[in-house]
Amino acid sequence: MNYLFRPVFKTVLKRKETWLCVGFSAFPLLLLLVDFFSTNFMQLSAPKGSLSFLEFFGAVESVQYQLTLPIIAFIYLVVTCFHDEIKSGKMFLFKDIKRSKILNAKIASVIGVYFIYFILTFVASLITYYLHLIHMDYTSGTFLPTQLVDLQDAIISIIGIFAVTQLCILISVAISIKLSDGLTMLIGIVFALISFIAPSLKGLKYFLPNGYSGLLVQLGFGTSLFMIVLLFCIYALIIYLCSNRAFKKMEY
Amino acid sequence: MKIIEAQNISKKYKANSFYSLKDINFSIETGDIVGLIGKNGSGKSTLLKLMAKAQKPTTGTLKFKGIDISKNNNILDKFGIMIEPIFYPHLTVYENLMFFLEIHKKEKYVNNIKDILELVDLWNAKDRKPVDFSFGMKQRLSLALSLIAEPEFMILDEPFVGLDPLGVKKLIEILQQWSATKHTSMIISSHQLNELEDLCNRYIFIDSGRLKTQFDDKKNFLIIRLDMQVAQAQQIIASIATKYQLEVNKQELELPLTLDKGKLNDILEQLSSKKLIEKIYSAKDELESYFTEG
Ligand SMILES: Nc1ncnc2c1ncn2[C@@H]1O[C@H](COP(=O)(O)OP(=O)(O)OP(=O)(O)O)[C@@H](O)[C@H]1O
Ligand SMILES: [Mg+2]
């Protein structure tokens, strides 16, 4: 990681937009409230004694993703860190530091915020599960599912969404270097929406990392995992190269 | 020594069909404070952005100490740039300066922070965020950022805009002091000609993207435009010029304001007895004449 990362990440952490993103990681804690008020919101149902922590976490991540709000917050963060800064002449601050170094530090900072969000979601899920859900009869109280198939399913689903969210962020970065905020939001959200339905679409599910949770039975765990990682790397690399080109040529 | 050299610089923005700058050539010597003047839309900001590498020239090269600035990264290391308010509004004044030093690996200037902030009168506001600063305060923060790492060359785009008379005076003092003690060279674009006159020793005038003329500061001169139709005008003027060591510029004779009474009367007497004097004006009017006459 280049030396720019630390100062750039620090400035990103001081942004309100960042805390909006990270705030969504408190989402699982809502379950504590929901049950407290005994409403029907996001009622979990599962066979008696079956839901392990990891499956719960997978479900949380999936609902969070389909909620779209967190991803919109992340696209908004990208827009403020890229297009808004370029447009408002903040790039003069960096003078002629190598453009790819600046880009790397910025991308790493935004992805860093996503990591914080992911980890905090994990922690919030832990709290919710072990403090509250464990008293429900549909939870098993174990960390991992007892059945291997369930474990594999949970892992593929978690990694799939983890990968596709980052792709969505990277795509927004690439667009935001050139296009306006509105267009970036639009395209980023459209990508997110397409990826929601990907797992249920025949052709498309092979092309998106989160499609493989529906292909697990057919392809097996190893192949599915490999495909997710492979697809992620290829897409991330292509998007990164495009961003790098655009950022290098960018004038302000 | 030439610190900046511009060779055949042209710039056409992609969106436009016309050139915003065309075939610009000039150079800046170490210690020069150059005033960049021209009407709205004449290409001043464009030229400064090219120097700051925010825009790339369509043709031509810009050199800093003989090195083409487009050839490598970090060539602007010794530049102080103040083109647009360039700070982060969500960081405090102090954090902004620290951030700037960190990204440029100039932490050794940390001890400058207090001095610079006191210089621009922001030390008491160092823990405030610039979001709700007044325009002048924002301007002064940008100035602090451009000065903090002790640049050798400064690019200032309309630094006086929005400052109150006191602020303008202070800014001029700061820049003068900086140039005297640190021999910083500068290029300053501005419409405020009086302010520039206090500061600059040279001017570059651009009009519709073309360099119309460049000239040395004449604020300490009285300029006499001569009527060259008069018989023997050439000879008379030539002899006066050599006798009193004066500069003649086409049909203009330049008299230093420091000329003593005897010489001044002599010269004027010789000129007026032959009715050679067409007009007398000060260099301040001359600067303005570039705008009015175009
Ligand atoms: N980013 C841009 N894209 C397209 N055209 C531009 C851009 N920036 C400037 N121009 C054009 O280039 C010309 C010169 O503009 P510039 O901003 O350099 O003028 P200026 O001398 O700084 O004017 P002012 O005194 O108003 O600040 C103008 O015709 C302007 O419309
Ligand atoms: Mg301008």
XYZ file of C-alpha atoms and ligand atoms in Angstrom:
578
model
C 0.000 0.000 0.000
C 1.465 3.364 -0.920
C 2.138 6.105 1.609
C -0.817 8.133 0.364
C -3.298 5.624 1.712
C -3.016 6.667 5.345
C -3.676 10.402 4.923
C -6.334 9.838 2.247
C -8.118 7.183 4.296
C -8.063 9.518 7.293
C -9.793 12.262 5.325
C -12.362 9.784 4.033
C -13.069 8.605 7.578
C -13.818 12.192 8.557
C -16.588 12.447 5.983
C -20.232 12.343 7.057
C -20.966 10.145 4.037
C -18.662 7.476 5.430
C -20.566 7.316 8.679
C -23.825 7.081 6.801
C -22.457 3.955 5.101
C -21.051 2.475 8.268
C -24.297 3.261 10.096
C -26.100 0.657 8.016
C -24.001 -2.046 9.635
C -26.175 -1.627 12.730
C -28.978 -3.126 10.699
C -29.119 -6.553 12.450
C -29.562 -4.763 15.760
C -32.973 -3.734 14.459
C -34.080 -7.279 15.141
C -33.623 -6.614 18.828
C -36.044 -3.706 18.587
C -38.435 -5.463 16.278
C -38.950 -8.350 18.631
C -39.145 -5.946 21.498
C -42.096 -4.241 19.836
C -43.323 -7.577 18.483
C -44.088 -6.348 14.987
C -44.047 -8.436 11.819
C -40.979 -6.734 10.345
C -38.389 -9.203 9.022
C -39.608 -12.133 10.983
C -37.193 -14.964 10.690
C -38.651 -18.336 10.273
C -36.794 -21.576 10.053
C -37.326 -25.143 11.177
C -36.936 -25.627 14.903
C -33.357 -25.476 16.150
C -31.802 -25.097 12.699
C -30.473 -21.540 12.261
C -26.765 -21.237 13.044
C -24.919 -17.933 13.400
C -23.263 -18.075 9.995
C -26.571 -18.673 8.240
C -28.061 -15.787 10.150
C -25.176 -13.569 9.098
C -25.681 -14.672 5.482
C -29.354 -13.759 5.722
C -28.528 -10.363 7.240
C -26.032 -9.559 4.499
C -28.480 -10.626 1.828
C -31.342 -8.522 3.212
C -28.991 -5.562 3.658
C -27.983 -5.864 0.023
C -31.550 -6.130 -1.247
C -32.478 -3.159 0.879
C -30.368 -1.114 -1.621
C -29.954 1.754 0.839
C -26.440 0.791 1.959
C -25.245 0.446 -1.611
C -26.738 3.828 -2.477
C -24.856 5.273 0.486
C -21.651 3.737 -0.829
C -22.195 5.072 -4.339
C -22.820 8.469 -2.771
C -19.530 8.185 -0.896
C -17.745 7.298 -4.129
C -19.280 10.282 -5.869
C -18.119 12.692 -3.156
C -14.616 11.217 -3.114
C -14.211 11.206 -6.867
C -16.369 13.374 -9.096
C -17.106 16.062 -6.516
C -13.445 16.421 -5.633
C -12.337 16.528 -9.233
C -15.024 19.060 -10.136
C -14.244 21.349 -7.206
C -10.529 21.511 -7.933
C -9.389 19.472 -4.927
C -6.973 17.744 -7.250
C -4.781 20.865 -7.151
C -3.890 19.795 -3.615
C -2.235 16.679 -4.970
C -0.260 18.641 -7.566
C 1.451 16.135 -9.855
C 1.766 13.142 -7.593
C 1.566 10.077 -9.808
C -2.081 9.780 -10.784
C -2.279 6.006 -10.300
C -0.969 6.401 -6.751
C -3.723 8.901 -5.967
C -6.313 6.614 -7.547
C -5.089 3.573 -5.617
C -5.194 5.428 -2.322
C -8.722 6.660 -3.026
C -10.058 3.284 -4.125
C -8.402 1.542 -1.192
C -9.991 4.076 1.140
C -13.508 3.487 -0.156
C -13.041 -0.279 -0.138
C -11.575 0.141 3.354
C -14.820 1.755 4.450
C -16.680 -1.226 2.994
C -14.459 -3.575 5.026
C -15.282 -1.633 8.179
C -18.964 -1.852 7.277
C -18.666 -5.588 6.661
C -16.828 -6.267 9.912
C -19.222 -4.148 11.950
C -22.173 -5.929 10.359
C -20.542 -9.165 11.444
C -20.123 -7.884 14.987
C -23.668 -6.540 15.117
C -24.923 -9.912 13.899
C -22.907 -11.663 16.595
C -24.464 -9.455 19.252
C -27.965 -9.934 17.918
C -27.563 -13.661 17.547
C -25.934 -14.486 20.851
C -27.754 -11.926 22.938
C -31.209 -12.332 21.589
C -31.914 -14.849 18.850
C -30.340 -17.642 20.805
C -33.444 -17.613 23.000
C -35.670 -18.314 19.996
C -36.614 -21.841 19.172
C -35.595 -21.621 15.486
C -31.918 -21.034 16.255
C -29.432 -23.796 16.842
C -27.070 -21.721 18.959
C -24.059 -23.011 17.050
C -21.597 -20.780 15.180
C -21.462 -22.943 12.047
C -24.262 -24.957 10.487
C -24.138 -28.648 11.408
C -24.761 -29.824 7.846
C -21.852 -29.402 5.402
C -24.220 -28.415 2.579
C -25.634 -25.601 4.669
C -22.142 -24.422 5.550
C -21.126 -24.371 1.889
C -24.304 -22.599 0.941
C -23.755 -19.912 3.570
C -20.142 -19.356 2.516
C -20.937 -19.061 -1.186
C -23.777 -16.678 -0.507
C -21.718 -14.476 1.821
C -18.693 -14.321 -0.468
C -20.883 -13.782 -3.532
C -22.506 -10.668 -2.086
C -19.197 -9.497 -0.612
C -17.700 -9.649 -4.117
C -20.604 -8.156 -6.027
C -20.901 -5.190 -3.645
C -17.266 -4.329 -4.205
C -17.739 -4.617 -7.960
C -20.629 -2.208 -7.698
C -18.392 0.231 -5.795
C -15.605 -0.145 -8.362
C -17.980 0.447 -11.252
C -19.212 3.618 -9.579
C -15.611 4.763 -9.197
C -14.893 4.212 -12.877
C -18.012 6.100 -13.938
C -17.594 8.869 -11.401
C -14.212 9.892 -12.774
C -15.856 10.944 -16.030
C -19.572 11.363 -15.575
C -21.805 13.448 -13.367
C -23.045 12.448 -9.936
C -26.566 11.734 -11.133
C -25.456 9.397 -13.885
C -23.098 7.565 -11.554
C -25.876 7.030 -9.021
C -28.190 5.843 -11.763
C -25.783 3.384 -13.367
C -24.536 2.109 -10.003
C -28.052 1.461 -8.784
C -29.080 -0.197 -12.044
C -26.093 -2.517 -11.704
C -27.089 -3.308 -8.140
C -30.685 -4.026 -9.177
C -29.570 -6.295 -12.000
C -27.326 -8.179 -9.622
C -30.249 -8.724 -7.203
C -32.164 -10.665 -9.745
C -29.103 -12.323 -11.283
C -29.351 -15.497 -9.227
C -32.838 -16.138 -10.572
C -31.999 -15.426 -14.202
C -30.950 -18.353 -16.351
C -28.074 -16.913 -18.359
C -26.950 -14.110 -16.132
C -26.300 -16.081 -12.993
C -23.095 -17.532 -14.440
C -21.670 -14.055 -14.942
C -22.146 -12.508 -11.531
C -20.423 -13.634 -8.334
C -23.613 -13.702 -6.345
C -25.307 -15.913 -8.966
C -23.399 -18.950 -7.752
C -25.437 -19.441 -4.609
C -28.096 -20.778 -6.957
C -25.601 -22.975 -8.800
C -23.993 -24.624 -5.826
C -25.870 -27.906 -6.136
C -25.173 -28.093 -9.834
C -21.458 -27.119 -9.824
C -20.259 -28.126 -6.383
C -18.556 -26.006 -3.748
C -15.026 -25.923 -5.147
C -16.005 -24.893 -8.651
C -18.484 -22.294 -7.407
C -15.945 -20.701 -5.083
C -13.313 -20.728 -7.798
C -15.691 -19.098 -10.270
C -16.643 -16.371 -7.812
C -13.022 -15.513 -7.148
C -12.106 -15.727 -10.830
C -15.012 -13.552 -11.978
C -14.326 -11.015 -9.261
C -10.654 -10.757 -10.183
C -11.341 -10.422 -13.905
C -14.051 -7.804 -13.494
C -12.156 -5.888 -10.827
C -9.046 -5.822 -13.001
C -10.906 -4.633 -16.094
C -12.792 -1.946 -14.191
C -9.600 -0.857 -12.441
C -7.702 -0.550 -15.720
C -10.498 1.563 -17.183
C -10.531 3.794 -14.091
C -6.775 4.140 -14.190
C -6.854 5.189 -17.828
C -9.599 7.710 -17.252
C -7.934 9.077 -14.129
C -4.613 9.477 -15.896
C -6.180 11.397 -18.773
C -8.445 13.448 -16.555
C -8.132 17.246 -16.744
C -9.668 19.622 -14.267
C 18.369 31.681 -14.519
C 15.159 30.767 -16.293
C 12.822 29.093 -13.854
C 9.893 28.776 -16.278
C 9.956 28.564 -20.042
C 6.873 28.307 -22.197
C 7.471 27.303 -25.789
C 4.729 27.539 -28.405
C 1.984 26.706 -25.957
C -1.431 26.222 -27.499
C -4.554 24.886 -25.885
C -7.852 23.912 -27.429
C -10.425 22.465 -25.048
C -12.131 19.402 -26.466
C -15.539 21.030 -26.199
C -14.483 24.110 -28.175
C -13.689 24.717 -31.796
C -11.398 27.653 -30.985
C -8.053 27.840 -29.264
C -8.106 29.241 -25.730
C -4.366 29.812 -26.023
C -2.328 30.078 -29.194
C 1.462 30.001 -29.638
C 2.411 31.433 -26.288
C 6.124 31.963 -25.645
C 7.622 33.524 -22.564
C 10.011 32.832 -19.769
C 10.228 33.726 -16.108
C 13.538 34.402 -14.410
C 14.333 33.405 -10.859
C 12.983 36.069 -8.523
C 10.567 37.505 -11.076
C 7.071 38.393 -10.027
C 5.108 38.338 -13.214
C 1.673 39.869 -13.557
C -0.585 38.023 -15.968
C -3.180 40.391 -17.338
C -5.920 40.161 -19.910
C -9.660 40.521 -20.303
C -12.223 37.994 -19.127
C -11.917 34.817 -21.129
C -8.532 35.742 -22.572
C -6.981 32.520 -21.289
C -5.231 33.476 -18.048
C -6.643 30.679 -15.927
C -6.074 28.252 -18.766
C -2.399 29.200 -18.907
C -2.026 28.797 -15.140
C -3.813 25.437 -15.222
C -1.400 24.253 -17.888
C 1.481 25.249 -15.622
C -0.128 23.352 -12.742
C -0.572 20.304 -15.020
C -4.314 20.311 -14.418
C -4.733 20.675 -18.165
C -2.482 19.352 -20.871
C -1.321 21.658 -23.653
C -2.557 20.771 -27.129
C 0.891 21.640 -28.443
C 4.062 23.100 -26.997
C 6.118 22.494 -23.895
C 6.426 24.061 -20.500
C 9.726 23.761 -18.716
C 10.614 24.198 -15.075
C 14.340 24.786 -14.643
C 14.890 23.318 -18.075
C 12.865 20.151 -17.499
C 9.695 19.488 -19.480
C 7.011 19.335 -16.764
C 4.949 16.772 -18.650
C 7.799 14.260 -18.732
C 7.609 13.102 -15.140
C 5.613 13.071 -11.937
C 6.488 15.241 -8.931
C 8.109 17.964 -11.011
C 5.746 20.456 -9.372
C 7.174 19.497 -6.005
C 8.511 23.033 -5.448
C 5.361 24.743 -6.730
C 2.836 26.563 -4.610
C -0.518 26.549 -6.330
C -3.532 28.690 -5.546
C -6.011 28.263 -8.358
C -9.553 27.742 -6.849
C -10.025 27.271 -3.121
C -8.205 23.992 -2.784
C -8.841 22.804 0.769
C -11.122 20.108 2.157
C -14.091 21.812 3.817
C -14.685 18.863 6.155
C -11.206 19.007 7.690
C -10.094 21.683 10.124
C -7.588 24.297 9.027
C -4.826 22.464 10.853
C -5.818 19.088 9.448
C -5.834 20.534 5.954
C -2.243 21.723 6.303
C -1.168 18.422 7.848
C -2.863 16.489 5.066
C -1.061 18.563 2.467
C 2.296 17.984 4.135
C 1.667 14.268 4.521
C 0.663 13.585 0.940
C 3.711 15.454 -0.296
C 6.069 13.884 2.271
C 6.921 17.323 3.614
C 6.383 16.667 7.286
C 9.597 18.529 7.994
C 7.639 21.752 7.485
C 5.261 20.988 10.360
C 6.949 23.727 12.349
C 5.943 26.219 9.668
C 2.265 25.718 10.381
C 2.047 28.137 13.269
C 4.042 30.846 11.499
C 2.079 30.558 8.288
C -1.281 30.533 10.037
C -0.297 33.569 12.049
C 0.858 35.230 8.856
C -2.537 34.730 7.217
C -4.345 35.459 10.462
C -5.926 32.046 10.852
C -4.072 30.705 13.864
C -7.058 31.319 16.112
C -9.274 29.497 13.643
C -6.945 26.530 13.275
C -9.406 24.069 14.779
C -12.363 25.331 12.791
C -13.624 23.738 9.624
C -13.564 26.042 6.604
C -17.141 25.150 5.524
C -18.552 28.233 7.173
C -15.559 30.499 6.631
C -16.011 33.863 4.974
C -14.706 34.188 1.449
C -11.587 36.019 2.532
C -10.788 33.396 5.149
C -11.084 30.660 2.533
C -8.804 32.635 0.266
C -6.258 32.983 3.066
C -6.403 29.270 3.854
C -5.667 28.494 0.211
C -2.753 30.896 0.422
C -1.467 29.181 3.566
C -1.627 25.828 1.790
C 0.320 27.155 -1.156
C 2.996 28.714 1.072
C 3.433 26.030 3.720
C 6.097 23.964 1.949
C 8.213 26.994 1.016
C 7.754 26.862 -2.743
C 10.269 28.174 -5.238
C 7.593 29.092 -7.714
C 4.039 30.191 -7.076
C 1.015 30.166 -9.321
C -1.707 32.515 -8.109
C -4.983 32.892 -9.986
C -6.843 36.046 -8.985
C -5.630 36.003 -5.384
C -7.082 39.440 -4.565
C -10.645 38.669 -5.545
C -12.999 38.963 -2.618
C -10.467 40.360 -0.168
C -11.187 43.604 1.667
C -8.696 46.460 1.203
C -6.872 45.486 4.359
C -6.696 41.867 3.277
C -5.346 42.900 -0.106
C -2.677 45.002 1.554
C -1.756 42.134 3.848
C -1.570 39.675 0.952
C 0.677 41.998 -1.015
C 2.904 42.375 2.018
C 3.104 38.633 2.516
C 4.006 38.004 -1.098
C 6.541 40.847 -1.149
C 8.118 39.597 2.030
C 8.209 36.054 0.686
C 9.804 37.143 -2.535
C 12.393 39.273 -0.727
C 13.425 36.707 1.875
C 12.963 33.444 -0.007
C 13.422 34.669 -3.591
C 10.233 32.940 -4.580
C 9.259 33.530 -8.197
C 5.595 34.038 -8.966
C 3.045 34.417 -11.689
C -0.097 36.212 -10.614
C -3.196 36.743 -12.688
C -5.435 39.590 -11.706
C -7.701 42.335 -12.919
C -6.686 44.530 -10.018
C -3.984 46.482 -11.772
C -3.112 48.761 -8.876
C -2.457 45.754 -6.680
C -0.338 44.103 -9.326
C 1.709 47.272 -9.711
C 2.790 47.123 -6.111
C 4.026 43.612 -6.622
C 5.158 42.805 -10.118
C 8.367 43.589 -11.912
C 7.100 42.260 -15.243
C 3.832 41.813 -17.063
C 2.470 39.447 -19.622
C -0.593 40.638 -21.473
C -2.731 38.114 -23.293
C -5.672 38.862 -25.492
C -7.980 36.189 -26.955
C -5.433 33.508 -26.189
C -2.502 35.294 -27.790
C 0.410 36.881 -26.044
C 0.060 40.522 -27.084
C 3.078 41.933 -25.321
C 5.299 41.514 -22.318
C 7.025 44.402 -20.649
C 8.949 45.354 -17.558
C 7.353 47.273 -14.779
C 7.427 51.026 -15.345
C 5.756 52.220 -12.200
C 8.799 54.310 -11.365
C 8.807 55.979 -14.758
C 7.051 58.826 -16.409
C 6.382 58.088 -20.016
C 6.426 60.739 -22.711
C 4.889 59.950 -26.039
C 6.662 61.896 -28.742
C 5.519 63.426 -31.950
C 7.879 61.874 -34.461
C 6.582 64.006 -37.361
C 8.587 66.975 -36.150
C 11.696 67.648 -38.212
C 14.830 66.025 -36.808
C 12.827 64.348 -34.067
C 14.965 61.204 -34.282
C 18.257 63.004 -33.790
C 17.074 65.232 -30.954
C 15.629 62.340 -29.024
C 18.636 60.139 -29.643
C 20.949 62.797 -28.276
C 18.795 63.378 -25.193
C 18.560 59.647 -24.579
C 22.300 59.139 -24.711
C 23.072 62.237 -22.675
C 20.776 61.281 -19.798
C 20.891 57.497 -20.285
C 17.202 57.127 -20.973
C 15.285 54.311 -22.633
C 13.443 55.044 -25.826
C 10.745 52.644 -26.834
C 9.598 53.377 -30.362
C 7.959 56.775 -29.841
C 8.039 56.700 -26.087
C 10.665 58.186 -23.838
C 10.886 56.775 -20.318
C 11.848 59.171 -17.530
C 12.713 57.717 -14.135
C 10.786 59.465 -11.346
C 14.083 59.781 -9.506
C 15.504 62.232 -12.042
C 16.803 65.377 -10.354
C 15.350 68.833 -10.895
C 18.097 70.112 -13.211
C 18.005 67.158 -15.579
C 14.230 66.994 -15.595
C 13.881 70.640 -16.533
C 16.596 70.328 -19.174
C 14.944 67.390 -20.830
C 11.464 68.821 -20.786
C 12.735 72.157 -22.019
C 14.487 70.604 -25.002
C 11.452 68.530 -25.866
C 8.868 71.253 -25.444
C 10.882 73.887 -27.300
C 10.599 71.636 -30.363
C 6.979 70.752 -29.587
C 7.927 67.093 -29.442
C 5.694 66.178 -26.529
C 2.479 64.558 -27.607
C 1.348 63.141 -24.297
C 2.685 62.425 -20.829
C 1.408 59.618 -18.719
C 2.365 57.376 -15.851
C 2.924 53.659 -16.172
C -0.224 53.002 -14.210
C -2.217 54.497 -17.035
C -0.156 52.445 -19.419
C -1.237 49.197 -17.775
C -4.838 50.263 -18.038
C -4.396 51.327 -21.627
C -3.914 47.692 -22.587
C -7.460 47.049 -21.557
C -9.053 50.127 -23.046
C -7.166 50.182 -26.318
C -6.974 46.392 -26.667
N -12.849 23.554 -19.048
C -13.102 24.278 -20.141
N -13.732 23.713 -21.195
C -13.985 24.436 -22.304
N -13.631 25.708 -22.479
C -12.998 26.327 -21.475
C -12.703 25.646 -20.255
N -12.060 26.507 -19.438
C -11.967 27.662 -20.111
N -12.515 27.570 -21.336
C -12.561 28.616 -22.369
O -11.251 29.086 -22.598
C -11.239 30.514 -22.732
C -10.288 31.100 -21.698
O -10.822 30.905 -20.416
P -10.031 31.252 -19.090
O -10.807 30.727 -17.953
O -8.634 30.788 -19.242
O -10.073 32.846 -19.108
P -9.535 33.880 -18.037
O -8.566 34.743 -18.738
O -9.061 33.189 -16.818
O -10.840 34.718 -17.722
P -11.286 35.428 -16.355
O -10.611 36.757 -16.324
O -12.763 35.603 -16.530
O -10.932 34.551 -15.232
C -12.683 30.960 -22.580
O -13.213 31.143 -23.862
C -13.363 29.809 -21.893
O -14.690 29.706 -22.321
Mg -9.686 33.110 -14.785
